[in-house]
mmCIF file of C-alpha atoms and ligand atoms in Angstrom:
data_model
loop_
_atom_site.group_PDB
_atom_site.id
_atom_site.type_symbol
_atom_site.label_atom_id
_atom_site.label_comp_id
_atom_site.label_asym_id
_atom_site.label_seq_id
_atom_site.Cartn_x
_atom_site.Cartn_y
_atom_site.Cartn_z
ATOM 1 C CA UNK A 33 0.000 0.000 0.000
ATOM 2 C CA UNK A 34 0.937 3.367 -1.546
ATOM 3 C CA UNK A 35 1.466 5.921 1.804
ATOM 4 C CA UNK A 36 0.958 9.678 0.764
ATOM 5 C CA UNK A 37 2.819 12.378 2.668
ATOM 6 C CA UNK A 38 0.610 15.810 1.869
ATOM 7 C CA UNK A 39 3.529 18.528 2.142
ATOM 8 C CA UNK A 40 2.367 21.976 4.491
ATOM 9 C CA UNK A 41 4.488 23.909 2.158
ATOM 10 C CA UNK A 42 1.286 24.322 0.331
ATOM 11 C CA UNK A 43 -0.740 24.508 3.163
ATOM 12 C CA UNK A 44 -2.805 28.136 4.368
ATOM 13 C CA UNK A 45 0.431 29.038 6.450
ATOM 14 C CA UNK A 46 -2.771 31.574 8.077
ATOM 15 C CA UNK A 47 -4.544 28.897 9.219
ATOM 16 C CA UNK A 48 -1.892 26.313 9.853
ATOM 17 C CA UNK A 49 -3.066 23.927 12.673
ATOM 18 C CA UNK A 50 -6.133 23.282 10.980
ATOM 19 C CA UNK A 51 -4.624 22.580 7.845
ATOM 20 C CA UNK A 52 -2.525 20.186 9.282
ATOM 21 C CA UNK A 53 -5.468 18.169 11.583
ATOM 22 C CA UNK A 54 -7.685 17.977 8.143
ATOM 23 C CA UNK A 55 -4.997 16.044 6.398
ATOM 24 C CA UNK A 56 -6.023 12.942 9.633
ATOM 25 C CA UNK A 57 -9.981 13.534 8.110
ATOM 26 C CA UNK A 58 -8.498 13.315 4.878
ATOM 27 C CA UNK A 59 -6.188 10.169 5.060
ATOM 28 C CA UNK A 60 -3.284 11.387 4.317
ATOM 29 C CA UNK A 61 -0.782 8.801 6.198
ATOM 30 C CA UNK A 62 1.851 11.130 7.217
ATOM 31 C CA UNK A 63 2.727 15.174 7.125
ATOM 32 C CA UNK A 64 5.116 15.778 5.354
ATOM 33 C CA UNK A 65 7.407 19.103 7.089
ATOM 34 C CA UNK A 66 9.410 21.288 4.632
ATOM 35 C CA UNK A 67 12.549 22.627 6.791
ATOM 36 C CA UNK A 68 14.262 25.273 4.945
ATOM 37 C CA UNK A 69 17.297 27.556 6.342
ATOM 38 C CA UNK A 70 17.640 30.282 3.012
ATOM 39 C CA UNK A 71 21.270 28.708 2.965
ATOM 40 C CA UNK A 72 21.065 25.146 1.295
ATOM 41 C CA UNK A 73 18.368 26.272 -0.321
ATOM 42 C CA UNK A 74 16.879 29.845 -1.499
ATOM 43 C CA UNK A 75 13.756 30.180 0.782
ATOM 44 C CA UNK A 76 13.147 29.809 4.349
ATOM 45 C CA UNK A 77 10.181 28.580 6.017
ATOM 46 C CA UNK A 78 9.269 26.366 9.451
ATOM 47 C CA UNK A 79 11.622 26.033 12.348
ATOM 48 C CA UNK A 80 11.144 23.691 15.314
ATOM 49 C CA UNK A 81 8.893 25.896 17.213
ATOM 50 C CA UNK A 82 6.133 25.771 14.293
ATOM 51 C CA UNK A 83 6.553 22.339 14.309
ATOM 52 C CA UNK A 84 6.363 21.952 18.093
ATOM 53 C CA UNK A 85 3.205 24.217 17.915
ATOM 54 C CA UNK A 86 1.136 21.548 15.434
ATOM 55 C CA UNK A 87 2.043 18.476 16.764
ATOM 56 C CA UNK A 88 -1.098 18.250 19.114
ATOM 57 C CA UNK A 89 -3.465 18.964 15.914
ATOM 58 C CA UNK A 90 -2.654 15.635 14.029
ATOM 59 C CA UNK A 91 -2.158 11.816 15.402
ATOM 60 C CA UNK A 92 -0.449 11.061 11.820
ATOM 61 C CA UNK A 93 3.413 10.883 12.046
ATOM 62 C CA UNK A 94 5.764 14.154 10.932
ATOM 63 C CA UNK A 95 8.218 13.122 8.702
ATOM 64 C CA UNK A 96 10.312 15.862 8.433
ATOM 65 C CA UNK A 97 12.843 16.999 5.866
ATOM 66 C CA UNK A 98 15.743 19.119 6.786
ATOM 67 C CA UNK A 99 16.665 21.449 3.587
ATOM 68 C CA UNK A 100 19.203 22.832 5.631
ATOM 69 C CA UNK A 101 23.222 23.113 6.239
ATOM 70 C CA UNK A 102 24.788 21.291 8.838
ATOM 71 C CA UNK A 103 21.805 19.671 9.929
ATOM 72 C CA UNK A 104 23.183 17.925 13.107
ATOM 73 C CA UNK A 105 23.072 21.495 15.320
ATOM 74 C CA UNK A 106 18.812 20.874 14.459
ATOM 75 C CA UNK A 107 18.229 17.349 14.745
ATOM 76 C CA UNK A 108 18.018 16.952 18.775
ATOM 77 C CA UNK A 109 15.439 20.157 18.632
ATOM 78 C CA UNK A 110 13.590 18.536 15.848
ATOM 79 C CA UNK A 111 13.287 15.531 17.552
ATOM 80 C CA UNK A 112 12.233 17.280 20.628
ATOM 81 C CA UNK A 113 9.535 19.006 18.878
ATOM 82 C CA UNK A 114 7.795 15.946 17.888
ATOM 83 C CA UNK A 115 9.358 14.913 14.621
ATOM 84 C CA UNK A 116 8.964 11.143 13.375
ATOM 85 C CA UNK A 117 11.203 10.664 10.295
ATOM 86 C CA UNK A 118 14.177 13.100 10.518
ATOM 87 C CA UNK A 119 15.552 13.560 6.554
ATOM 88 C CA UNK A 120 19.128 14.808 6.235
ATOM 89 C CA UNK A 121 20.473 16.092 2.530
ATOM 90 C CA UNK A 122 23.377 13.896 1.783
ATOM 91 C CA UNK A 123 24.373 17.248 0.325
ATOM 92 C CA UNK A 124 24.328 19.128 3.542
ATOM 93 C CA UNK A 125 26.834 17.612 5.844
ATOM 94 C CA UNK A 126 30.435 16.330 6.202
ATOM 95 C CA UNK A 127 29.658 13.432 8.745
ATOM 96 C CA UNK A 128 26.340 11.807 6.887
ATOM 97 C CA UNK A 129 26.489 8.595 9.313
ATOM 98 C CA UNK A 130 27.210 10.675 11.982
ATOM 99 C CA UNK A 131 23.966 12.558 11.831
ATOM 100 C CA UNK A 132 21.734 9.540 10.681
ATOM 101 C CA UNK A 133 23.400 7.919 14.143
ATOM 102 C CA UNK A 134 22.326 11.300 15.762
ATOM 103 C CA UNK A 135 18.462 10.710 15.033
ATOM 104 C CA UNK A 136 18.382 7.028 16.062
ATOM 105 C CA UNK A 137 20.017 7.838 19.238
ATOM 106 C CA UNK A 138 17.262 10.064 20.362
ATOM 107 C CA UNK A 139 15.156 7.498 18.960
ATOM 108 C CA UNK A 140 13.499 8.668 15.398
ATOM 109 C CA UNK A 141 13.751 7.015 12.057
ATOM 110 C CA UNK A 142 16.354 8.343 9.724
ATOM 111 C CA UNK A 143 15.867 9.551 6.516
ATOM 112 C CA UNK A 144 18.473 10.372 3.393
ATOM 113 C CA UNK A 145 17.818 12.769 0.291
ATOM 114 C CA UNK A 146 19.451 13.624 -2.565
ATOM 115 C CA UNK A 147 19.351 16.393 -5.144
ATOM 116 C CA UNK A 148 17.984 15.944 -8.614
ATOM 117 C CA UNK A 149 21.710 16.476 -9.565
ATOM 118 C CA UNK A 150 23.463 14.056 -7.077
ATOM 119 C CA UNK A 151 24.021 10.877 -8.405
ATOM 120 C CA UNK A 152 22.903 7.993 -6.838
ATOM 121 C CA UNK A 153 26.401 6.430 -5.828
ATOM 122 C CA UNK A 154 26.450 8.993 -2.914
ATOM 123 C CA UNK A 155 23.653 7.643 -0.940
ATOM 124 C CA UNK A 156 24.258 4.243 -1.516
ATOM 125 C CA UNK A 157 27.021 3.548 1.469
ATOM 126 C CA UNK A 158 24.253 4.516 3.969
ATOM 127 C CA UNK A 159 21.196 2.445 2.886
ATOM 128 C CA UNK A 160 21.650 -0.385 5.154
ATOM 129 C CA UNK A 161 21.789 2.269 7.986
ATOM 130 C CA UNK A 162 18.560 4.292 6.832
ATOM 131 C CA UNK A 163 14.584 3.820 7.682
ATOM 132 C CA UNK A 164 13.764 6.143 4.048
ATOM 133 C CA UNK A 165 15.300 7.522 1.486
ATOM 134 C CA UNK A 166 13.816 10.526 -0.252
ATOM 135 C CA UNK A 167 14.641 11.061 -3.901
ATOM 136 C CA UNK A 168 14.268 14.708 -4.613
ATOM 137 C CA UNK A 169 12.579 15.355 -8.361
ATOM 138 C CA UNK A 170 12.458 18.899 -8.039
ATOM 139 C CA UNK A 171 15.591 21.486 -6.795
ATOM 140 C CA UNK A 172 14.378 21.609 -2.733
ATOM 141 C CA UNK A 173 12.886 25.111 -2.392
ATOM 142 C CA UNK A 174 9.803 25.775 -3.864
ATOM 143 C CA UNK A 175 6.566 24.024 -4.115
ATOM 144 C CA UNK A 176 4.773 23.766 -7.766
ATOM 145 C CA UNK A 177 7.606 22.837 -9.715
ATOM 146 C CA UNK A 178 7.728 20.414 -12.376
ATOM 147 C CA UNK A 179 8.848 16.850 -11.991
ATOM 148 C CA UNK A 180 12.437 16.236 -13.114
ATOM 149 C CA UNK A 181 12.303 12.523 -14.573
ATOM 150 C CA UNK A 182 16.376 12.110 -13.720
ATOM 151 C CA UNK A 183 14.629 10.929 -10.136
ATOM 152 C CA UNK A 184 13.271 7.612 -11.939
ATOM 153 C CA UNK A 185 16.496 5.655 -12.435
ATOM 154 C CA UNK A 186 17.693 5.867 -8.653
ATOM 155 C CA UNK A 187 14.231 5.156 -7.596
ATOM 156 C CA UNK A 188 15.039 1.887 -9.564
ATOM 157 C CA UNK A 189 18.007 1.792 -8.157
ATOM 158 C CA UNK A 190 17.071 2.124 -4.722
ATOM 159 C CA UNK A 191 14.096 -0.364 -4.857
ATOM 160 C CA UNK A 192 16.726 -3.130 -6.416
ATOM 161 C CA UNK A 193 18.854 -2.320 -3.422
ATOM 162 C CA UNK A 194 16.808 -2.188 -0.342
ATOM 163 C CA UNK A 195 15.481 -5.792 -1.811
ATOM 164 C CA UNK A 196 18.760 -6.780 -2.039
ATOM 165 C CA UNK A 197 20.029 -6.228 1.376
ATOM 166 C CA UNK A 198 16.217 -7.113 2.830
ATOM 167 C CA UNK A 199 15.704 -3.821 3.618
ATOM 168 C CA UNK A 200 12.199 -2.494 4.606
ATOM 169 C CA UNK A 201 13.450 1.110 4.869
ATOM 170 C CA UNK A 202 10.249 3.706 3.217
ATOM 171 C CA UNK A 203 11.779 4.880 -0.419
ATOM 172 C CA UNK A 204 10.042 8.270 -0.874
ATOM 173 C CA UNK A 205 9.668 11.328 -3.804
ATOM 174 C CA UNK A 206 9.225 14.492 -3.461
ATOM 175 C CA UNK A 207 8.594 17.453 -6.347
ATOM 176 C CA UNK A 208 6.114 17.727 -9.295
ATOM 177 C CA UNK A 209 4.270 14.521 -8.040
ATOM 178 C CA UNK A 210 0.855 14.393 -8.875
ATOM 179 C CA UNK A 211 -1.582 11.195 -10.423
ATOM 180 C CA UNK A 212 0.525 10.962 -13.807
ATOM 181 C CA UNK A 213 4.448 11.503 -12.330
ATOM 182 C CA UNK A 214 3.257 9.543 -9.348
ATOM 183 C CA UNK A 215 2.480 6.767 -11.064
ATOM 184 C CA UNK A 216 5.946 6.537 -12.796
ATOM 185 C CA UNK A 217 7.342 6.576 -9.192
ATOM 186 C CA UNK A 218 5.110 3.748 -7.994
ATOM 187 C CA UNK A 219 6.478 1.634 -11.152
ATOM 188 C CA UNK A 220 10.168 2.129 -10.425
ATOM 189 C CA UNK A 221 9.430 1.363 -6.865
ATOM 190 C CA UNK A 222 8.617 4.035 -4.428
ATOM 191 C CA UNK A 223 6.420 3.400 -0.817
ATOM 192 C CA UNK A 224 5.721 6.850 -0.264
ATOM 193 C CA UNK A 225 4.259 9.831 -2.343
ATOM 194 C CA UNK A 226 5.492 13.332 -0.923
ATOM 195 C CA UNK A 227 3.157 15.887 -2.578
ATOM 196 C CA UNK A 228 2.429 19.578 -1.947
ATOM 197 C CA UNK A 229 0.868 21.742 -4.535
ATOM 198 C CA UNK A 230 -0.972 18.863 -6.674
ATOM 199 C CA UNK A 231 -2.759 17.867 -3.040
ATOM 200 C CA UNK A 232 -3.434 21.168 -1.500
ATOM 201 C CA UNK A 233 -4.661 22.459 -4.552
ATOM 202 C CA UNK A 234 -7.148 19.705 -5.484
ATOM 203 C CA UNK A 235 -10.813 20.500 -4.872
ATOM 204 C CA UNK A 236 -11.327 17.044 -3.208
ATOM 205 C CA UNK A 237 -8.213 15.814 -1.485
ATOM 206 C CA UNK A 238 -9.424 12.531 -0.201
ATOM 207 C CA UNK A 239 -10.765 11.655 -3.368
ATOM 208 C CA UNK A 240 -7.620 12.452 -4.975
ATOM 209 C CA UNK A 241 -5.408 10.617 -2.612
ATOM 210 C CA UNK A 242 -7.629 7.831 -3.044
ATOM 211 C CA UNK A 243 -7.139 7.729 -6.692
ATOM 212 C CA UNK A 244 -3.107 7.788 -6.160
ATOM 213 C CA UNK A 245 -3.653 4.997 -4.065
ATOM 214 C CA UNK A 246 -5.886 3.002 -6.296
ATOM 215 C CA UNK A 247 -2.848 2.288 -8.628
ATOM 216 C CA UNK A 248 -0.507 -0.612 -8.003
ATOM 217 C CA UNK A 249 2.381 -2.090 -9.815
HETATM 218 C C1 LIG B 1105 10.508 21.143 -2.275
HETATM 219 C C2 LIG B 1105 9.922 20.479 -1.051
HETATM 220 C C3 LIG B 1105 8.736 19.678 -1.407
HETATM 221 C C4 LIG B 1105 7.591 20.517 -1.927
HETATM 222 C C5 LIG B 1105 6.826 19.707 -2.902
HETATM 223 O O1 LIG B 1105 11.650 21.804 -1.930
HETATM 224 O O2 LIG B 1105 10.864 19.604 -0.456
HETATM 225 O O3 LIG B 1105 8.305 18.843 -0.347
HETATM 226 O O4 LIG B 1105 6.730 20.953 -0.912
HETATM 227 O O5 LIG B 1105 5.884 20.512 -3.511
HETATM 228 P P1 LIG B 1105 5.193 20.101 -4.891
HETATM 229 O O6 LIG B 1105 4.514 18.776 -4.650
HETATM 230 O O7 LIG B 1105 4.270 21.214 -5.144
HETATM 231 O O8 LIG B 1105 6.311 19.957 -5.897
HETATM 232 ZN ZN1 LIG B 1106 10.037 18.042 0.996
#
């Protein structure tokens, strides 16, 4: 089964909390967090305190990805604020396995993303140590983009890997996903559907999910 991970960069930042509890009534499986620090990429947008501040609206888990530099000095307040899934950019630090060690110690599932320009080969010493691995389609920093298709191969890639090693970590994309590019993903292999504008923009969101979810391999 398909998950879908609605992302609150779309959201009515106004009316935030309630945003985030109609994505339960929906059925949206998890919230998807968009962490941004204006340095590793061009916009900024929620710290931990907005994220501390909607955890009580929603019983769904946060899965929360870190567009940001250095991401170990964030990961403990993160964590603390009631993150899930903890994504790192295999871009953004020097010590990779030393951050993806810093989220399990404080007990959250790690998570790995790459750039639509980063080639596969860099994430691949850290599967066996990851619980998802988010292939970016877009550039991270804007929602409504359009899907890059150089995501597909590593998706491939990934899936023949994790089944490899008998891995049952989540394999997740994010950017320009809506019914027609999320299909594509669900072919080369992805468990989870990050989506933003294509979601938040649809009259009927449920009915939409549903849809996504309808189609199987
Ligand atoms: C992009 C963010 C995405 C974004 C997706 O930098 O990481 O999660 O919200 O938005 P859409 O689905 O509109 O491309
Ligand atoms: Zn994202």
């Amino acid at each position: 089964m398909i998950k879908i991970a609605p992302s609150i960069l779309s959201a009515d930042f106004s009316r935030l909390g309630e945003e985030v509890g109609r994505l339960e009534t929906e059925g949206a499986d998890w919230v998807h967090v968009d962490v941004m620090d204006g340095v590793f990429v061009p916009n900024i947008t929620i710290g931990p305190a907005v994220v501390k501040a909607i955890r009580p609206c929603t019983s769904l888990p946060f899965d929360v990805h870190l567009m940001i530099t250095s991401p170990e000095r964030y990961i403990e307040q993160f964590a603390d604020a009631g993150a899930d899934y903890i994504t790192v950019h295999v871009e953004a630090t020097e010590d990779v396995k030393g951050a993806i060690d810093r989220i399990h110690s404080l007990g959250k599932k790690a998570g790995l993303s790459l750039n639509p320009e980063t080639p596969f080969t860099a994430v691949e010493p850290y599967l066996e140590h990851i619980d998802l691995l988010l292939v970016m389609t877009v550039r991270p920093g804007f929602g409504g983009q359009s899907f890059m298709p150089v995501g597909l191969p590593k998706i491939a890639a990934a899936r023949e890997r994790f089944d490899a090693i008998g891995s049952s970590a989540e394999l997740a994309v994010d950017g320009g996903i809506n019914r027609d590019t999320g299909r594509e993903c669900i072919d080369a292999g992805v468990s989870v559907l990050a989506a933003g504008s294509a979601l938040f923009k649809s009259p009927d969101m449920r009915a939409e999910m549903e849809l996504w979810r309808a189609y199987k391999r």
